[in-house]
Coordinates of C-alpha atoms in Angstrom, one line a residue:
Chain A
M1 CA -5.5 108.6 128.6
D2 CA -5.1 105.5 126.2
I3 CA -1.0 105.5 126.8
T4 CA -0.9 102.2 123.9
K5 CA -3.1 103.8 120.9
L6 CA -0.6 106.9 121.2
T7 CA 1.6 107.2 117.9
I8 CA 4.6 108.7 117.2
A9 CA 3.5 112.3 116.9
D10 CA 0.8 111.7 119.8
L11 CA 3.7 110.6 121.6
Q12 CA 7.3 113.2 120.6
K13 CA 3.7 115.9 121.7
T14 CA 3.2 113.9 125.8
F15 CA 7.0 114.1 125.9
K16 CA 7.4 117.2 124.9
E17 CA 4.4 118.5 127.3
G18 CA 5.7 116.1 129.9
A19 CA 2.5 114.2 130.5
L20 CA 4.7 111.1 130.2
T21 CA 7.5 109.6 130.3
S22 CA 9.5 107.3 127.6
V23 CA 9.5 104.7 131.5
E24 CA 5.6 105.1 131.8
V25 CA 5.5 104.3 128.1
T26 CA 7.1 101.8 127.5
R27 CA 5.2 100.2 130.6
A28 CA 1.8 100.1 129.1
Y29 CA 3.7 98.9 126.4
L30 CA 5.2 95.3 128.1
D31 CA 2.7 95.0 130.3
A32 CA 0.2 94.7 126.9
I33 CA 2.6 91.9 125.9
E34 CA 2.3 90.7 129.2
K35 CA -1.6 90.0 128.8
K36 CA -2.0 89.5 125.6
D37 CA 1.1 87.8 123.7
G38 CA 0.4 84.9 125.3
E39 CA -2.0 84.7 123.1
V40 CA -1.1 87.1 120.1
N41 CA 2.5 85.2 119.7
A42 CA 3.4 88.5 117.8
Y43 CA 6.9 88.0 119.7
L44 CA 10.0 85.8 120.7
S45 CA 11.5 87.7 122.9
V46 CA 10.9 90.4 124.7
T47 CA 14.1 92.4 125.9
K48 CA 12.8 94.3 129.2
E49 CA 16.0 94.9 130.4
L50 CA 17.4 97.1 127.3
A51 CA 14.1 98.1 126.7
L52 CA 13.7 100.0 130.5
E53 CA 16.8 101.1 130.0
Q54 CA 16.4 103.2 126.4
A55 CA 13.3 104.9 129.0
K56 CA 15.2 105.9 130.6
A57 CA 17.6 107.3 128.4
A58 CA 15.0 109.2 126.2
D59 CA 13.6 110.2 129.6
E60 CA 16.6 112.1 130.1
R61 CA 17.2 113.2 126.6
I62 CA 13.2 115.1 127.2
K63 CA 13.7 116.4 129.9
A64 CA 17.2 118.1 128.4
G65 CA 14.6 119.0 125.3
Q66 CA 17.4 116.9 122.8
A67 CA 14.7 114.4 121.7
G68 CA 13.6 113.7 118.3
P69 CA 10.4 113.1 116.3
L70 CA 11.4 108.0 118.2
T71 CA 12.9 109.7 121.0
G72 CA 11.8 107.5 123.7
V73 CA 8.9 105.5 121.8
P74 CA 8.3 102.0 122.2
M75 CA 9.2 99.8 118.6
A76 CA 9.5 95.8 117.5
V77 CA 12.0 94.1 115.4
K78 CA 11.5 91.0 113.1
D79 CA 13.3 88.7 114.2
A80 CA 15.8 88.3 110.6
I81 CA 16.7 92.0 111.8
L82 CA 20.9 91.6 113.9
V83 CA 20.5 93.6 117.2
Q84 CA 23.7 93.2 119.2
G85 CA 23.4 91.3 121.8
Q86 CA 20.3 89.8 121.8
T87 CA 19.3 86.9 120.3
C88 CA 18.1 87.1 116.4
T89 CA 16.3 83.8 115.5
A90 CA 15.1 84.1 112.0
A91 CA 12.7 82.0 113.3
S92 CA 14.1 79.0 113.3
K93 CA 15.8 75.8 114.8
M94 CA 19.1 76.8 112.5
L95 CA 19.2 79.9 114.7
E96 CA 17.5 79.3 117.5
R97 CA 20.0 80.8 120.4
Y98 CA 22.9 82.4 118.1
T99 CA 23.2 86.1 119.6
A100 CA 24.0 89.3 117.6
P101 CA 27.9 89.6 117.5
Y102 CA 25.6 93.9 116.1
D103 CA 23.6 95.6 115.1
A104 CA 21.9 96.5 111.8
T105 CA 22.2 99.1 110.4
V106 CA 19.3 100.4 110.8
I107 CA 19.1 99.8 114.7
K108 CA 21.9 101.9 114.5
R109 CA 20.6 104.6 113.8
L110 CA 16.5 104.8 115.1
K111 CA 19.3 104.2 118.5
E112 CA 20.9 107.2 118.0
A113 CA 17.1 109.0 117.7
G114 CA 16.3 107.7 120.9
A115 CA 13.5 104.5 120.1
V116 CA 13.0 101.8 123.0
I117 CA 13.1 98.3 122.2
L118 CA 10.3 96.9 123.3
G119 CA 12.1 92.5 121.8
K120 CA 12.1 90.3 118.7
T121 CA 8.9 89.1 117.0
D122 CA 8.0 86.2 114.5
L123 CA 8.4 85.8 111.3
D124 CA 8.1 82.2 108.2
E125 CA 11.3 81.2 109.1
F126 CA 14.1 83.5 107.0
A127 CA 11.4 85.5 105.9
M128 CA 10.3 82.6 103.5
G129 CA 6.2 82.1 104.2
G130 CA 2.7 84.6 103.8
S131 CA 1.0 83.8 106.1
G132 CA 4.1 83.5 109.5
E133 CA 2.7 79.4 109.9
N134 CA 6.6 78.5 108.4
S135 CA 8.1 80.0 112.2
A136 CA 9.1 77.2 113.3
F137 CA 8.4 78.9 117.1
G138 CA 4.5 79.5 116.3
P139 CA 2.7 82.1 114.0
S140 CA 1.3 85.1 115.7
K141 CA -2.2 85.2 115.6
N142 CA -3.8 87.7 113.6
P143 CA -4.9 89.8 116.6
I144 CA -8.9 90.8 114.5
D145 CA -9.7 87.5 114.4
T146 CA -7.1 85.6 116.1
S147 CA -8.1 82.0 113.8
R148 CA -6.7 83.3 111.5
V149 CA -3.3 84.1 110.6
A150 CA -1.7 87.5 110.3
G151 CA 0.2 87.2 107.0
G152 CA 3.9 86.8 106.3
S153 CA 6.4 86.9 106.7
S154 CA 6.6 90.1 109.1
S155 CA 4.1 88.9 110.8
G156 CA 5.5 89.3 114.3
S157 CA 5.4 92.5 113.5
A158 CA 2.4 93.7 112.3
A159 CA 0.8 91.5 114.5
A160 CA 2.3 93.8 117.8
V161 CA 1.5 96.9 116.4
A162 CA -2.5 95.9 115.6
A163 CA -2.8 95.0 118.5
E164 CA -0.8 97.1 121.0
E165 CA 1.9 96.1 121.3
A166 CA 4.6 97.6 120.1
C167 CA 3.7 101.6 118.4
Y168 CA 6.2 100.6 115.9
A169 CA 7.6 97.6 114.2
L170 CA 10.3 96.7 111.7
G171 CA 9.5 94.4 109.2
S172 CA 11.0 93.2 105.8
E173 CA 10.3 92.7 102.7
T174 CA 11.2 89.7 99.9
G175 CA 8.0 89.1 98.1
G176 CA 5.7 91.0 99.5
S177 CA 5.7 89.8 103.6
I178 CA 5.5 94.0 105.1
R179 CA 2.4 95.2 102.9
L180 CA 0.5 91.2 102.9
P181 CA 0.4 91.3 107.2
S182 CA 0.0 95.0 106.8
S183 CA -3.3 94.3 104.8
F184 CA -4.4 91.3 106.7
T185 CA -4.6 93.2 110.1
G186 CA -5.1 96.5 108.9
I187 CA -1.8 98.7 109.7
V188 CA 0.0 101.2 107.4
G189 CA 3.1 99.6 105.9
L190 CA 5.4 100.3 103.3
K191 CA 7.5 98.2 101.0
T192 CA 10.6 101.1 100.5
T193 CA 12.9 101.8 97.0
Y194 CA 15.2 98.3 96.7
G195 CA 18.3 100.4 98.1
A196 CA 16.1 103.0 100.1
V197 CA 17.4 101.1 103.4
S198 CA 20.5 99.6 104.1
R199 CA 20.7 95.2 104.6
N200 CA 23.1 95.7 107.0
G201 CA 22.2 93.5 110.3
L202 CA 18.7 92.2 107.9
I203 CA 19.7 88.6 107.2
A204 CA 19.9 87.8 103.9
F205 CA 17.0 85.4 101.9
G206 CA 17.4 87.1 98.2
S207 CA 20.2 90.0 98.1
S208 CA 18.6 91.4 95.0
L209 CA 14.9 91.7 96.0
D210 CA 15.8 92.7 100.3
Q211 CA 14.0 95.5 102.0
I212 CA 13.5 96.9 105.3
G213 CA 10.9 99.2 106.0
P214 CA 8.5 100.6 108.6
M215 CA 4.9 99.1 109.6
G216 CA 3.3 102.1 112.4
K217 CA -0.8 101.9 113.3
T218 CA -0.1 105.7 110.0
V219 CA 1.4 106.8 107.6
A220 CA 2.4 110.1 110.0
D221 CA 4.6 107.2 111.8
V222 CA 5.8 104.9 108.9
E223 CA 6.6 107.8 107.3
T224 CA 9.0 109.9 109.9
V225 CA 10.0 105.4 110.4
F226 CA 11.0 105.6 106.6
A227 CA 13.2 109.6 106.9
A228 CA 14.6 107.6 110.6
I229 CA 16.1 104.7 108.7
S230 CA 17.0 105.8 105.2
G231 CA 19.5 106.3 103.5
K232 CA 22.9 105.7 101.8
D233 CA 25.2 103.2 104.1
P234 CA 28.6 102.5 103.5
M235 CA 28.0 99.1 104.8
D236 CA 25.7 97.8 102.0
A237 CA 27.2 98.3 99.1
T238 CA 23.5 98.2 97.1
S239 CA 21.7 101.1 99.4
A240 CA 21.3 104.5 97.0
E241 CA 22.0 107.9 97.4
Y242 CA 18.8 108.9 99.0
T243 CA 17.6 111.1 101.7
Y244 CA 14.0 111.2 102.7
Q245 CA 12.1 114.9 101.7
K246 CA 8.2 115.5 102.1
E247 CA 6.3 116.7 99.1
T248 CA 2.7 116.9 98.8
V249 CA 0.7 115.9 95.9
P250 CA -2.8 116.3 96.8
L251 CA -5.4 114.0 95.0
N252 CA -6.6 116.9 93.3
G253 CA -4.6 116.5 89.4
L254 CA -3.0 113.1 90.6
R255 CA -3.5 110.9 88.1
I256 CA -3.8 107.2 89.3
G257 CA -3.6 104.0 87.5
V258 CA -5.3 100.8 88.7
P259 CA -4.3 97.2 86.3
K260 CA -6.6 96.0 84.3
E261 CA -4.9 92.0 85.3
Y262 CA -5.7 92.6 89.2
F263 CA -8.9 92.9 89.2
V264 CA -9.9 89.6 87.5
E265 CA -10.9 86.1 88.4
G266 CA -9.5 84.8 92.2
I267 CA -10.7 87.8 93.5
D268 CA -12.5 88.2 96.6
P269 CA -15.2 90.4 94.6
E270 CA -16.0 91.7 99.6
V271 CA -12.4 93.0 98.9
E272 CA -12.2 94.6 95.5
K273 CA -15.5 96.4 95.9
V274 CA -14.2 98.0 99.4
V275 CA -11.1 99.0 97.2
R276 CA -13.2 99.8 94.8
E277 CA -14.6 102.6 97.1
A278 CA -11.3 103.6 98.4
I279 CA -10.4 104.2 94.0
K280 CA -14.3 106.1 94.1
K281 CA -13.0 108.9 96.4
A282 CA -10.2 109.5 95.4
Q283 CA -11.5 110.0 92.0
D284 CA -13.8 112.2 94.1
Q285 CA -11.3 114.3 94.6
G286 CA -10.2 115.0 91.4
A287 CA -8.6 112.6 90.3
T288 CA -8.3 110.7 87.0
I289 CA -8.4 107.0 87.8
V290 CA -6.7 105.8 84.0
E291 CA -6.6 102.1 83.4
I292 CA -3.3 100.6 82.7
N293 CA -1.8 97.7 81.2
L294 CA 0.4 94.9 83.1
P295 CA 1.1 92.6 81.0
S296 CA 3.7 91.2 82.2
V297 CA 1.9 89.8 85.5
E298 CA 0.9 87.0 84.7
F299 CA 4.2 86.5 85.0
A300 CA 5.2 88.3 88.3
L301 CA 4.8 84.7 90.7
A302 CA 6.7 81.8 88.9
C303 CA 9.1 84.6 87.8
Y304 CA 10.0 86.1 91.7
Y305 CA 9.4 81.4 92.7
V306 CA 12.9 81.0 90.8
I307 CA 14.4 84.1 91.7
A308 CA 13.6 84.8 95.0
P309 CA 14.6 80.8 96.4
A310 CA 17.5 81.1 93.5
E311 CA 19.1 83.6 95.3
A312 CA 18.2 81.8 99.0
S313 CA 19.8 79.6 98.0
A314 CA 22.9 80.7 98.0
N315 CA 22.3 82.9 101.1
L316 CA 21.7 79.5 103.0
A317 CA 24.5 77.4 102.1
R318 CA 26.8 79.8 104.9
Y319 CA 24.5 77.7 108.0
D320 CA 26.7 74.9 107.9
G321 CA 26.9 74.6 111.5
I322 CA 30.7 76.1 111.1
R323 CA 30.5 79.4 112.0
Y324 CA 27.9 79.9 114.4
G325 CA 23.7 78.2 115.5
L326 CA 22.0 75.1 115.3
S327 CA 25.5 71.8 115.1
V328 CA 25.3 68.3 114.7
P329 CA 27.6 66.4 115.9
S330 CA 28.4 64.7 113.3
K331 CA 32.0 62.4 111.6
D332 CA 32.9 64.2 109.1
L333 CA 32.6 68.2 107.2
L334 CA 30.5 66.5 104.5
D335 CA 28.0 64.2 107.0
G336 CA 27.5 68.0 109.0
Y337 CA 26.2 69.5 106.7
L338 CA 24.0 66.8 105.4
K339 CA 22.9 66.6 109.2
T340 CA 22.6 70.3 110.3
K341 CA 21.0 71.7 107.1
G342 CA 18.4 68.5 107.5
Q343 CA 17.4 69.4 111.4
G344 CA 18.3 73.0 111.3
F345 CA 15.9 74.0 108.8
G346 CA 11.7 73.8 108.2
K347 CA 10.2 72.1 106.0
E348 CA 9.1 75.6 103.5
V349 CA 13.2 76.8 103.8
K350 CA 14.4 73.2 102.5
R351 CA 11.6 73.5 99.4
R352 CA 13.0 76.7 98.1
I353 CA 16.6 76.2 98.9
M354 CA 15.9 73.4 96.2
I355 CA 14.1 74.9 94.2
G356 CA 16.6 77.5 94.2
T357 CA 18.9 74.6 93.4
Y358 CA 17.3 73.4 91.0
V359 CA 16.4 76.0 89.7
L360 CA 20.5 77.0 88.6
S361 CA 21.5 73.3 88.7
S362 CA 24.0 72.4 85.6
G363 CA 21.4 71.8 82.3
Y364 CA 18.1 73.9 83.3
Y365 CA 19.8 77.5 84.4
D366 CA 17.9 79.0 81.3
A367 CA 15.6 77.3 81.2
Y368 CA 14.3 79.1 84.2
Y369 CA 17.3 81.1 86.4
K370 CA 18.1 83.1 82.8
K371 CA 14.0 82.4 81.3
A372 CA 13.3 84.1 85.1
Q373 CA 15.6 87.4 84.2
E374 CA 14.3 88.3 80.9
V375 CA 10.8 88.6 83.1
R376 CA 12.3 90.3 85.9
Q377 CA 13.5 92.9 82.6
L378 CA 9.9 92.9 81.3
I379 CA 8.0 94.1 85.3
V380 CA 10.9 96.6 85.1
E381 CA 10.0 97.7 81.4
D382 CA 6.1 97.6 81.8
F383 CA 5.7 100.0 85.0
Q384 CA 8.7 101.9 83.5
K385 CA 5.4 103.0 80.8
A386 CA 3.2 102.6 83.3
F387 CA 4.4 105.0 84.9
S388 CA 4.7 107.5 81.7
E389 CA 0.6 107.9 82.3
V390 CA 0.4 107.3 85.6
D391 CA 1.7 108.9 88.9
V392 CA 0.2 106.3 91.0
I393 CA -1.2 103.0 91.1
F394 CA -3.1 101.7 93.5
S395 CA -4.9 98.3 93.5
P396 CA -5.8 95.6 96.4
V397 CA -3.0 94.1 98.2
S398 CA -4.0 90.5 97.9
P399 CA -6.9 89.2 95.5
I400 CA -8.1 88.0 100.1
T401 CA -8.6 88.9 103.1
A402 CA -6.8 86.3 106.1
P403 CA -7.3 82.8 105.7
K404 CA -8.0 81.3 109.1
I405 CA -4.7 79.4 110.8
G406 CA -4.0 76.2 108.9
E407 CA -5.9 76.7 105.1
K408 CA -3.3 77.3 102.8
A409 CA -0.4 75.3 103.9
A410 CA -1.1 72.4 102.9
D411 CA -0.4 73.2 99.5
P412 CA 2.4 75.3 98.7
L413 CA 1.2 76.8 95.6
A414 CA -1.9 78.3 96.9
M415 CA -0.3 79.6 99.7
Y416 CA 2.9 81.7 96.8
L417 CA -1.2 82.9 95.1
M418 CA -1.0 85.2 97.6
D419 CA 1.8 87.0 96.8
V420 CA 0.1 87.8 93.2
Y421 CA 0.3 91.4 93.3
T422 CA 2.0 91.9 95.7
V423 CA 5.8 90.3 93.9
S424 CA 5.9 92.6 91.2
A425 CA 7.1 95.4 92.9
N426 CA 9.9 93.8 94.7
L427 CA 10.8 92.2 91.2
A428 CA 10.7 95.9 89.9
G429 CA 12.9 97.6 92.7
I430 CA 10.1 100.6 93.2
P431 CA 8.1 101.3 96.3
A432 CA 4.5 100.2 98.0
L433 CA 2.6 101.5 99.8
S434 CA 0.0 99.1 102.5
L435 CA -3.0 101.7 103.6
P436 CA -5.8 99.8 105.7
C437 CA -8.7 101.4 103.9
G438 CA -11.7 99.1 104.6
K439 CA -13.1 95.8 106.1
A440 CA -13.6 92.9 103.6
N441 CA -16.2 89.8 105.2
G442 CA -14.8 91.3 109.0
M443 CA -11.4 91.2 108.2
P444 CA -9.1 95.1 107.1
V445 CA -8.4 95.1 103.6
G446 CA -5.3 96.7 101.9
L447 CA -4.7 99.7 99.1
H448 CA -2.1 99.1 98.0
I449 CA -0.4 102.4 96.3
V450 CA 2.6 101.9 94.2
G451 CA 5.3 105.2 92.7
K452 CA 8.0 105.0 90.6
P453 CA 12.1 104.0 91.7
F454 CA 12.1 106.5 95.5
A455 CA 9.6 108.3 95.2
E456 CA 8.4 107.5 98.6
A457 CA 7.7 111.1 99.1
T458 CA 4.5 110.5 97.3
I459 CA 2.5 107.5 98.2
L460 CA 3.5 108.7 101.5
S461 CA 1.8 111.9 100.4
V462 CA -1.1 110.4 98.4
A463 CA -1.6 107.6 101.5
S464 CA -1.7 110.2 103.3
Q465 CA -4.6 112.0 101.7
M466 CA -7.0 108.8 102.1
E467 CA -5.7 107.9 104.7
A468 CA -8.4 110.8 105.7
M469 CA -10.7 110.5 104.3
L470 CA -11.1 106.9 104.9
Q471 CA -11.2 107.1 108.7
Chain B
M1 CA 6.7 64.6 87.8
I2 CA 10.3 64.4 88.5
S3 CA 11.9 61.7 90.0
K4 CA 13.2 60.7 93.3
E5 CA 16.8 59.6 91.7
E6 CA 16.4 63.4 90.4
V7 CA 15.5 65.5 94.2
L8 CA 18.1 63.3 95.7
H9 CA 20.7 64.3 93.3
I10 CA 19.9 68.6 93.8
A11 CA 18.9 67.3 98.1
K12 CA 22.8 66.7 97.5
L13 CA 23.8 70.1 95.5
A14 CA 21.7 71.8 98.6
R15 CA 23.5 69.4 101.3
L16 CA 20.7 68.6 102.3
D17 CA 19.7 65.4 104.2
L18 CA 16.0 64.8 103.9
T19 CA 13.9 61.7 105.3
E20 CA 12.1 59.3 103.2
Q21 CA 8.5 61.3 103.5
E22 CA 10.8 64.1 103.1
V23 CA 12.3 63.5 99.6
A24 CA 7.8 62.1 99.1
D25 CA 6.4 65.4 99.8
M26 CA 9.2 67.1 97.9
Q27 CA 8.6 64.9 94.5
R28 CA 5.1 65.7 94.5
D29 CA 5.9 69.6 95.6
L30 CA 9.3 70.2 93.0
S31 CA 6.7 69.3 90.7
S32 CA 3.5 70.8 90.7
I33 CA 5.4 74.2 91.2
L34 CA 8.2 73.4 88.3
D35 CA 5.0 73.0 86.2
Y36 CA 3.9 76.2 87.7
F37 CA 6.7 77.9 85.9
D38 CA 6.8 76.6 82.8
L39 CA 4.6 79.5 81.9
L40 CA 7.8 81.8 81.7
K41 CA 7.8 79.9 78.7
K42 CA 4.9 81.9 77.5
A43 CA 6.5 85.4 78.4
P44 CA 7.5 87.7 75.3
K45 CA 11.1 89.2 75.4
P46 CA 11.7 92.3 77.1
K47 CA 13.0 95.3 74.9
H48 CA 15.8 96.4 76.1
A49 CA 18.7 94.7 78.1
A50 CA 18.8 94.9 81.6
E51 CA 20.1 97.5 82.3
A52 CA 23.1 96.7 85.1
R53 CA 21.5 96.7 88.7
Q54 CA 24.9 97.9 90.6
T55 CA 28.1 98.9 89.6
N56 CA 31.4 98.5 91.7
V57 CA 31.4 100.1 94.9
L58 CA 34.7 99.5 96.3
R59 CA 36.1 101.1 99.4
A60 CA 39.9 101.9 100.1
D61 CA 41.9 98.9 101.5
E62 CA 42.4 100.2 105.0
A63 CA 41.7 98.1 107.8
H64 CA 39.3 99.3 110.7
S65 CA 39.2 97.7 114.3
N66 CA 35.3 97.5 115.3
D67 CA 36.7 94.9 118.4
I68 CA 34.0 92.0 117.2
A69 CA 36.6 90.1 116.4
D70 CA 35.7 88.1 119.4
D71 CA 32.9 88.0 119.1
L72 CA 31.9 86.4 116.3
I73 CA 34.5 83.2 116.9
N74 CA 33.2 82.7 120.3
A75 CA 29.6 82.0 118.1
S76 CA 31.5 78.6 116.3
P77 CA 30.4 75.9 117.4
L78 CA 34.0 74.3 117.8
Q79 CA 36.7 76.4 118.6
K80 CA 40.7 76.3 119.6
D81 CA 43.4 79.1 120.3
G82 CA 41.2 81.5 118.5
Y83 CA 40.8 80.0 115.7
I84 CA 37.4 77.7 114.7
Q85 CA 37.4 74.1 114.7
V86 CA 36.5 73.0 111.6
K87 CA 36.3 69.1 110.4
Q88 CA 39.8 67.8 107.5
V89 CA 39.1 68.7 104.1
L90 CA 40.4 66.6 102.3

C-alpha cells in the first residue's frame, strides 16, 4: 500500500486495525522527504528525532485505545509557527538561528492530539509574498511541475502535502497565503474566520489579518485539523468564543453567489472555463446560481497593500538585534538597528516596511491609511449585502495557474495581482476555502468557496459535496 | 516619482540601512506602488463607520510562572548577569 497516499481518515482506520503503526508511517514520510525534498525544497528543517519520538508515543496511545483522529498522523508546520526547541526562521536571515522558546497554541493543541511533526516548511520571508520566491533559503517548487512556483506564502506547506511529504500541514494567511498555494498545487486549504484560530505563536505580519489554517489532501482532513486547532485561546485576545460543529448543508436549494467583477479581463480563459464547469455541477445538483456585485473588489488590492504593510512595519520593528535574531556588531544603538535590519531583511520585506512606514507617516496617514480603513469597511459591507442574498460565494482562487519560477519576481505589482481575489476575504475577516476543481494548461486550479463569518461548517459541507463530484 | 530624499527619510524612520542600489530600486518600486494606491481616491465612503473589531480583553493581574525566562534571556546576543545588554540609549 502506498502509505503516503493515505488520508488522515485512512490512517485513523489503519492504526485502529493495527495494519500500520505511526512509526512505520512516519518513516515512510521521512523517506519520502529524503528522496524528493532535494528537488521540491518544501522543508527548511526536518525534525526527525522529534517525529519518531512522537510517533512512538502515538503508537502507545493507539495500542491503549486512546487515540484521537490526529494521533500518529505526520504533519508539517510552516516555519512562521513556533515549535518549542526547534528553529523558527520565518524564512529570513534575521531569524536564521532563532530557537522557539515555546509552542504556538495550535502546536500545543496538535501535540495534545498526538500529532507527529515532521519539520518546518519553507515560506516567503515573514509571510510576505505570493509565490515562495521571497524565501531567504530558496523557493519551494511546485511538485506538479518543478519549473513552477508552489505559490505563497505557505509555499513549503503546500508543496509538502502535494508531494506527499506530509499528510497535512499548517499554513497561515494574511492575504491569501493558504488559498493561493493550495490552488497552485492542487490541495485543499482553509483560511479561517479571523479569530477562529489562535495567533499565539505565529510570527506576526499583519495582526488584523493573520490567521493560521489547515492544508491537506481532502476536505475531510482539513475539517479534522480545523476542529482540533480552532477555539478561544486566553493567550490571543483576538480569538473568538468559537467551537466547530459539523453541519450538513445540501447543494440542493443552496444559493451560490458568483461575483461578476471576478470574471473580467485578466483571468486566464482556461481557468475561467474550469471554474465555470464546477459552478455548473453545483447548479446541476439543485443549487441556485446568483450573479452578485462586489464593487469594492476594485479597491481591495490597494486597500490590502496599504493596511498589511502598515501593520508589518509595526510588527517587524521588534527585529532590532537586541532580544533575539541577527545582531550585527555596531558602534552604537542606531547603527545596530540600521545594520541588523539592512542585512537581516530581504528585498520584499524591506519594500513592505517602507510602504508601511510611508503610509503611516505624518502628512500621508489620512490619504492612505485612514482611507484604506474606510475602504476596508466598504468591503465588509459588500459582503454583508451579498450574504443577505446568497449562502456562499464561488469564484476562482486566482486569475492564473502557477507561473514559472522567476516570471513574476521582477515586478512587485504583478506579483501582488495574483492575490486579487483572495485579499477581500482577509480584509473582511471571513472564511474561505480553496478546493482543487480541475486543471488548466496542465496545472491545478482552485475553486474559491467563501462564507459568512464563522460559517466554516457551511463551507466545509459544500466543499465536501463539490469534492465528491469533482473526483 | 518619489524623490531620493523622501526614500532616505522613510528609511531613516524605519531604521533600515539601504545601499545605493536599494535606494534607486526603492524609488522605482515605491513610485509604481504608490501610483496604484491612487485608485483608493475613487472609492466611495462606507455606509457606516467600522464596528469596533475588538473590545478590550483583560486578564486578572496575577503573576504566573512558566519557566521560559532563561530561554528568553539566552536568545539575546548580548547578556550579562541575567540581563539583556544594550548599547547606550541616552
